[in-house]
Short mmCIF file of C-alpha atoms in Angstrom, two decimals:
data_model
loop_
_atom_site.label_atom_id
_atom_site.label_comp_id
_atom_site.label_asym_id
_atom_site.label_seq_id
_atom_site.Cartn_x
_atom_site.Cartn_y
_atom_site.Cartn_z
CA UNK A 1 35.04 -8.68 -5.93
CA UNK A 2 33.70 -10.03 -9.20
CA UNK A 3 29.96 -9.26 -9.38
CA UNK A 4 29.12 -12.40 -11.37
CA UNK A 5 30.78 -14.59 -8.74
CA UNK A 6 28.77 -12.84 -6.05
CA UNK A 7 25.58 -13.54 -8.04
CA UNK A 8 26.61 -17.19 -8.28
CA UNK A 9 27.21 -17.28 -4.51
CA UNK A 10 23.77 -15.79 -3.82
CA UNK A 11 22.19 -18.44 -6.06
CA UNK A 12 24.05 -21.18 -4.17
CA UNK A 13 23.00 -19.82 -0.77
CA UNK A 14 19.34 -19.60 -1.85
CA UNK A 15 19.13 -22.97 -3.59
CA UNK A 16 21.28 -24.98 -1.17
CA UNK A 17 22.86 -27.22 -3.81
CA UNK A 18 25.60 -26.72 -6.39
CA UNK A 19 23.69 -28.51 -9.16
CA UNK A 20 20.49 -26.51 -8.62
CA UNK A 21 22.34 -23.19 -8.40
CA UNK A 22 24.37 -23.97 -11.53
CA UNK A 23 21.18 -24.63 -13.48
CA UNK A 24 19.64 -21.42 -12.14
CA UNK A 25 22.51 -19.26 -13.48
CA UNK A 26 22.85 -21.29 -16.70
CA UNK A 27 26.33 -22.72 -16.04
CA UNK A 28 27.66 -26.25 -16.13
CA UNK A 29 28.26 -27.77 -12.68
CA UNK A 30 32.00 -27.72 -13.26
CA UNK A 31 32.06 -24.05 -14.29
CA UNK A 32 29.85 -23.10 -11.37
CA UNK A 33 32.07 -24.95 -8.89
CA UNK A 34 35.14 -23.14 -10.27
CA UNK A 35 33.37 -19.80 -9.81
CA UNK A 36 32.65 -20.51 -6.12
CA UNK A 37 36.17 -21.79 -5.57
CA UNK A 38 37.60 -18.62 -7.12
CA UNK A 39 35.40 -16.51 -4.82
CA UNK A 40 36.63 -18.45 -1.77
CA UNK A 41 40.22 -18.01 -2.93
CA UNK A 42 39.65 -14.27 -3.34
CA UNK A 43 38.11 -14.05 0.14
CA UNK A 44 40.82 -16.22 1.67
CA UNK A 45 38.12 -18.05 3.65
CA UNK A 46 35.83 -21.02 3.31
CA UNK A 47 32.33 -19.75 2.51
CA UNK A 48 30.35 -22.99 2.43
CA UNK A 49 30.49 -26.39 4.08
CA UNK A 50 29.56 -29.19 1.72
CA UNK A 51 27.53 -32.18 2.90
CA UNK A 52 25.23 -34.95 1.62
CA UNK A 53 22.15 -32.82 2.36
CA UNK A 54 23.52 -29.81 0.49
CA UNK A 55 25.57 -26.84 1.61
CA UNK A 56 25.64 -24.76 4.77
CA UNK A 57 27.11 -21.27 4.95
CA UNK A 58 30.08 -20.68 7.23
CA UNK A 59 30.20 -17.56 9.37
CA UNK A 60 32.19 -15.83 6.63
CA UNK A 61 29.66 -17.02 4.07
CA UNK A 62 26.76 -15.54 6.01
CA UNK A 63 28.52 -12.17 6.24
CA UNK A 64 29.37 -12.23 2.54
CA UNK A 65 25.80 -13.16 1.59
CA UNK A 66 24.39 -10.13 3.41
CA UNK A 67 26.86 -7.74 1.75
CA UNK A 68 26.63 -9.45 -1.66
CA UNK A 69 22.87 -9.03 -1.84
CA UNK A 70 23.20 -5.30 -1.19
CA UNK A 71 26.00 -4.94 -3.75
CA UNK A 72 24.03 -6.78 -6.43
CA UNK A 73 20.88 -4.77 -5.64
CA UNK A 74 22.74 -1.44 -5.71
CA UNK A 75 24.46 -2.33 -8.97
CA UNK A 76 21.13 -3.27 -10.53
CA UNK A 77 19.67 0.07 -9.38
CA UNK A 78 22.64 1.98 -10.82
CA UNK A 79 22.30 0.25 -14.18
CA UNK A 80 18.59 1.02 -14.17
CA UNK A 81 19.15 4.69 -13.25
CA UNK A 82 21.51 5.11 -16.19
CA UNK A 83 19.01 3.43 -18.51
CA UNK A 84 16.30 5.81 -17.28
CA UNK A 85 18.47 8.81 -18.03
CA UNK A 86 18.95 7.50 -21.55
CA UNK A 87 15.31 6.64 -22.23
CA UNK A 88 13.34 9.55 -20.74
CA UNK A 89 9.61 8.80 -20.85
CA UNK A 90 10.03 6.02 -23.39
CA UNK A 91 11.00 2.47 -22.53
CA UNK A 92 8.94 0.07 -20.46
CA UNK A 93 6.74 0.19 -17.37
CA UNK A 94 5.66 -3.04 -15.67
CA UNK A 95 2.57 -2.67 -13.47
CA UNK A 96 1.03 -5.25 -11.15
CA UNK A 97 -2.63 -4.92 -10.18
CA UNK A 98 -4.89 -6.69 -7.70
CA UNK A 99 -8.49 -7.58 -8.63
CA UNK A 100 -10.24 -4.34 -7.58
CA UNK A 101 -7.52 -2.09 -8.98
CA UNK A 102 -7.49 -4.05 -12.25
CA UNK A 103 -11.24 -3.51 -12.67
CA UNK A 104 -11.43 0.14 -11.62
CA UNK A 105 -8.27 2.24 -11.85
CA UNK A 106 -6.10 0.28 -14.27
CA UNK A 107 -8.18 0.64 -17.49
CA UNK A 108 -8.31 4.48 -17.42
CA UNK A 109 -4.69 4.58 -16.24
CA UNK A 110 -3.52 2.60 -19.27
CA UNK A 111 -5.58 4.84 -21.55
CA UNK A 112 -4.07 7.99 -20.01
CA UNK A 113 -0.53 6.62 -20.33
CA UNK A 114 -1.16 5.80 -23.99
CA UNK A 115 -2.25 9.38 -24.61
CA UNK A 116 0.60 11.02 -22.69
CA UNK A 117 3.46 8.59 -23.45
CA UNK A 118 2.76 6.97 -26.84
CA UNK A 119 6.28 5.48 -27.04
CA UNK A 120 5.93 3.72 -23.68
CA UNK A 121 5.45 -0.05 -23.53
CA UNK A 122 3.20 -1.03 -20.60
CA UNK A 123 3.25 -4.59 -19.34
CA UNK A 124 0.54 -5.63 -16.88
CA UNK A 125 0.65 -8.49 -14.41
CA UNK A 126 -2.57 -9.40 -12.58
CA UNK A 127 -2.85 -11.37 -9.36
CA UNK A 128 -3.24 -11.22 -5.60
CA UNK A 129 -1.19 -8.59 -3.80
CA UNK A 130 1.15 -10.95 -1.85
CA UNK A 131 2.33 -12.55 -5.10
CA UNK A 132 2.61 -9.18 -6.80
CA UNK A 133 4.72 -7.79 -3.94
CA UNK A 134 7.03 -10.79 -4.22
CA UNK A 135 7.51 -9.90 -7.90
CA UNK A 136 8.08 -6.27 -6.90
CA UNK A 137 10.78 -7.35 -4.41
CA UNK A 138 12.43 -9.37 -7.20
CA UNK A 139 12.42 -6.18 -9.35
CA UNK A 140 10.14 -7.84 -11.89
CA UNK A 141 7.59 -5.02 -11.42
CA UNK A 142 7.97 -1.25 -11.26
CA UNK A 143 4.68 -0.57 -9.44
CA UNK A 144 1.83 -2.45 -7.73
CA UNK A 145 -1.78 -1.32 -7.42
CA UNK A 146 -3.70 -2.88 -4.57
CA UNK A 147 -5.08 -2.76 -1.03
CA UNK A 148 -2.28 -3.42 1.50
CA UNK A 149 -4.38 -3.23 4.68
CA UNK A 150 -4.40 -6.98 5.30
CA UNK A 151 -0.62 -7.36 4.87
CA UNK A 152 2.11 -6.70 7.46
CA UNK A 153 4.09 -3.48 6.84
CA UNK A 154 7.40 -3.87 5.03
CA UNK A 155 10.13 -1.22 5.24
CA UNK A 156 11.26 -2.10 1.72
CA UNK A 157 8.05 -0.67 0.27
CA UNK A 158 6.94 2.91 -0.25
CA UNK A 159 3.31 3.63 -1.03
CA UNK A 160 0.78 6.35 -1.58
CA UNK A 161 -3.00 6.16 -1.37
CA UNK A 162 -4.87 6.59 -4.65
CA UNK A 163 -8.46 6.31 -3.48
CA UNK A 164 -11.28 4.31 -1.95
CA UNK A 165 -13.44 2.01 -4.04
CA UNK A 166 -16.95 1.52 -2.67
CA UNK A 167 -18.94 -1.62 -3.37
CA UNK A 168 -22.49 -2.91 -3.13
CA UNK A 169 -24.55 -6.02 -3.67
CA UNK A 170 -25.98 -6.26 -7.20
CA UNK A 171 -28.43 -8.41 -9.14
CA UNK A 172 -29.62 -8.48 -12.75
CA UNK A 173 -32.55 -6.39 -13.91
CA UNK A 174 -35.71 -8.50 -13.71
CA UNK A 175 -34.36 -10.50 -10.75
CA UNK A 176 -37.09 -12.10 -8.56
CA UNK A 177 -35.79 -10.18 -5.53
CA UNK A 178 -36.87 -6.90 -7.12
CA UNK A 179 -40.52 -7.92 -6.83
CA UNK A 180 -40.24 -8.09 -3.03
CA UNK A 181 -38.66 -4.68 -2.52
CA UNK A 182 -35.04 -5.69 -3.12
CA UNK A 183 -34.63 -6.78 0.50
CA UNK A 184 -31.50 -8.87 1.02
CA UNK A 185 -31.11 -11.15 4.01
CA UNK A 186 -29.45 -14.44 4.86
CA UNK A 187 -32.28 -16.46 3.31
CA UNK A 188 -32.01 -14.58 0.02
CA UNK A 189 -28.25 -15.12 -0.10
CA UNK A 190 -28.68 -18.82 0.60
CA UNK A 191 -31.31 -19.16 -2.10
CA UNK A 192 -29.58 -17.27 -4.91
CA UNK A 193 -25.93 -17.66 -3.96
CA UNK A 194 -23.17 -15.07 -3.74
CA UNK A 195 -20.35 -14.26 -6.14
CA UNK A 196 -17.35 -12.22 -4.95
CA UNK A 197 -13.60 -11.93 -5.12
CA UNK A 198 -11.48 -13.84 -2.62
CA UNK A 199 -11.70 -11.98 0.67
CA UNK A 200 -9.47 -11.83 3.72
CA UNK A 201 -11.05 -13.73 6.66
CA UNK A 202 -11.56 -10.58 8.76
CA UNK A 203 -13.41 -8.83 5.95
CA UNK A 204 -15.43 -11.95 5.22
CA UNK A 205 -16.54 -12.06 8.85
CA UNK A 206 -17.67 -8.44 8.74
CA UNK A 207 -19.62 -9.06 5.55
CA UNK A 208 -21.22 -12.15 7.08
CA UNK A 209 -22.39 -10.27 10.16
CA UNK A 210 -24.09 -7.65 7.98
CA UNK A 211 -26.39 -10.39 6.64
CA UNK A 212 -26.99 -12.40 9.79
CA UNK A 213 -24.27 -15.06 9.51
CA UNK A 214 -21.96 -15.76 12.44
CA UNK A 215 -18.75 -16.06 10.39
CA UNK A 216 -17.41 -15.59 6.90
CA UNK A 217 -17.12 -19.35 6.48
CA UNK A 218 -20.93 -19.52 6.57
CA UNK A 219 -21.42 -17.14 3.65
CA UNK A 220 -23.22 -19.01 0.83
CA UNK A 221 -20.50 -18.34 -1.73
CA UNK A 222 -21.39 -19.87 -5.09
CA UNK A 223 -18.51 -18.38 -7.09
CA UNK A 224 -15.23 -16.97 -5.84
CA UNK A 225 -13.19 -15.39 -8.61
CA UNK A 226 -10.53 -12.67 -8.76
CA UNK A 227 -11.66 -11.56 -12.23
CA UNK A 228 -14.35 -8.98 -11.52
CA UNK A 229 -15.43 -8.86 -15.17
CA UNK A 230 -16.39 -12.55 -14.94
CA UNK A 231 -18.40 -11.93 -11.77
CA UNK A 232 -20.16 -9.01 -13.48
CA UNK A 233 -21.09 -11.20 -16.45
CA UNK A 234 -22.34 -13.97 -14.15
CA UNK A 235 -24.54 -11.59 -12.16
CA UNK A 236 -25.95 -10.06 -15.36
CA UNK A 237 -26.77 -13.47 -16.87
CA UNK A 238 -28.07 -15.43 -13.84
CA UNK A 239 -29.91 -14.93 -10.54
CA UNK A 240 -26.62 -15.04 -8.61
CA UNK A 241 -26.04 -12.00 -6.39
CA UNK A 242 -22.67 -10.30 -6.68
CA UNK A 243 -20.56 -8.03 -4.48
CA UNK A 244 -19.07 -5.58 -6.99
CA UNK A 245 -17.26 -2.24 -6.97
CA UNK A 246 -19.77 0.52 -7.71
CA UNK A 247 -17.39 1.99 -10.30
CA UNK A 248 -17.66 -1.24 -12.31
CA UNK A 249 -21.37 -1.88 -11.82
CA UNK A 250 -22.44 1.61 -12.88
CA UNK A 251 -20.93 0.92 -16.29
CA UNK A 252 -23.50 -1.90 -16.56
CA UNK A 253 -26.48 0.37 -15.75
CA UNK A 254 -28.82 -1.39 -18.18
CA UNK A 255 -27.91 -4.85 -16.93
CA UNK A 256 -27.42 -4.57 -13.16
CA UNK A 257 -29.50 -3.26 -10.27
CA UNK A 258 -28.04 -2.15 -6.92
CA UNK A 259 -29.68 -4.09 -4.11
CA UNK A 260 -27.87 -2.98 -1.02
CA UNK A 261 -24.94 -0.77 -0.05
CA UNK A 262 -22.88 -2.95 2.22
CA UNK A 263 -21.33 -1.44 5.37
CA UNK A 264 -18.22 0.65 4.76
CA UNK A 265 -15.87 -1.74 6.55
CA UNK A 266 -16.53 -4.43 3.97
CA UNK A 267 -17.62 -2.53 0.90
CA UNK A 268 -14.53 -0.72 -0.23
CA UNK A 269 -10.88 -1.19 -1.07
CA UNK A 270 -8.28 1.33 0.00
CA UNK A 271 -6.16 1.28 -3.13
CA UNK A 272 -2.50 2.30 -3.05
CA UNK A 273 0.40 2.46 -5.44
CA UNK A 274 3.35 0.54 -4.00
CA UNK A 275 7.00 0.55 -5.13
CA UNK A 276 10.46 -0.35 -3.80
CA UNK A 277 11.66 2.41 -1.50
CA UNK A 278 15.33 2.24 -2.47
CA UNK A 279 14.75 1.88 -6.21
CA UNK A 280 14.73 5.10 -8.21
CA UNK A 281 11.41 5.62 -9.97
CA UNK A 282 11.50 6.22 -13.69
CA UNK A 283 10.00 9.58 -14.73
CA UNK A 284 7.14 7.74 -16.39
CA UNK A 285 6.52 5.77 -13.18
CA UNK A 286 6.16 9.03 -11.30
CA UNK A 287 3.72 10.19 -13.95
CA UNK A 288 1.77 6.93 -13.63
CA UNK A 289 1.49 7.42 -9.86
CA UNK A 290 0.15 10.96 -10.30
CA UNK A 291 -2.37 9.75 -12.89
CA UNK A 292 -3.45 6.84 -10.69
CA UNK A 293 -4.15 9.19 -7.76
CA UNK A 294 -6.24 11.42 -10.01
CA UNK A 295 -8.15 8.52 -11.52
CA UNK A 296 -8.62 6.77 -8.16
CA UNK A 297 -10.31 9.88 -6.79
CA UNK A 298 -12.50 10.10 -9.89
CA UNK A 299 -13.64 6.45 -9.89
CA UNK A 300 -14.00 5.94 -6.14
CA UNK A 301 -13.13 8.69 -3.72
#
């Protein structure tokens, strides 16, 4: 079967309307309709039922959709494998990174890749792991760096652990808390406010209990931000207290003071490299994984 027609059919099944699918694949409505009609003629079966609310797949259409997705995916992988054989360690590597990975492992990883593969173009996408994994599934990323513990397992993904990142509560040097022995409790958090990255509810509850709150919703969060560099700057410039990775805060030794090492369950990220199981890794991607494991152990443990 014609691969382009199968791609058009997948777009129609996912969008539910001829006009929307035609726009998605950059065809006129008439040309798109002819493509679907040609596919139905080739199959000898009706693939979609048309109605005022959009289309519905027939039984034959549902079977074809399942097989078409695999054919398109396998063809894309084959084309990529051939491109990898041609390019060697050159070409392009697209890496997604969650907040903790972006602040700890990613900077030295990019530096190491620049030294070892000077012809490589690295493209970085930052965000929360669920959105990054969606981009990975769409083959828009080669690798993701993040903590998958709070997400359901997915057989499409392969992963390897690259290290644990510990964290602690920090304040600026000269903070009023330092004059009272750097003791942190619920009253101190309420008074000065807390800055941290967005946290899964279960982890937020554990953090709350460490400081005498009944639930994570009661934490006196003043700033929630997934850019750890912004939190670091805020903590260094104000009396706000910040939950930061130790690997980041130690680089600010003259500006930040460690107040309290939070309990292990809440104070670290278990960082992993994640990739599509059935997609062949480029040689440079394999090298990036090895480097990330080495650097993760060095920056966290």
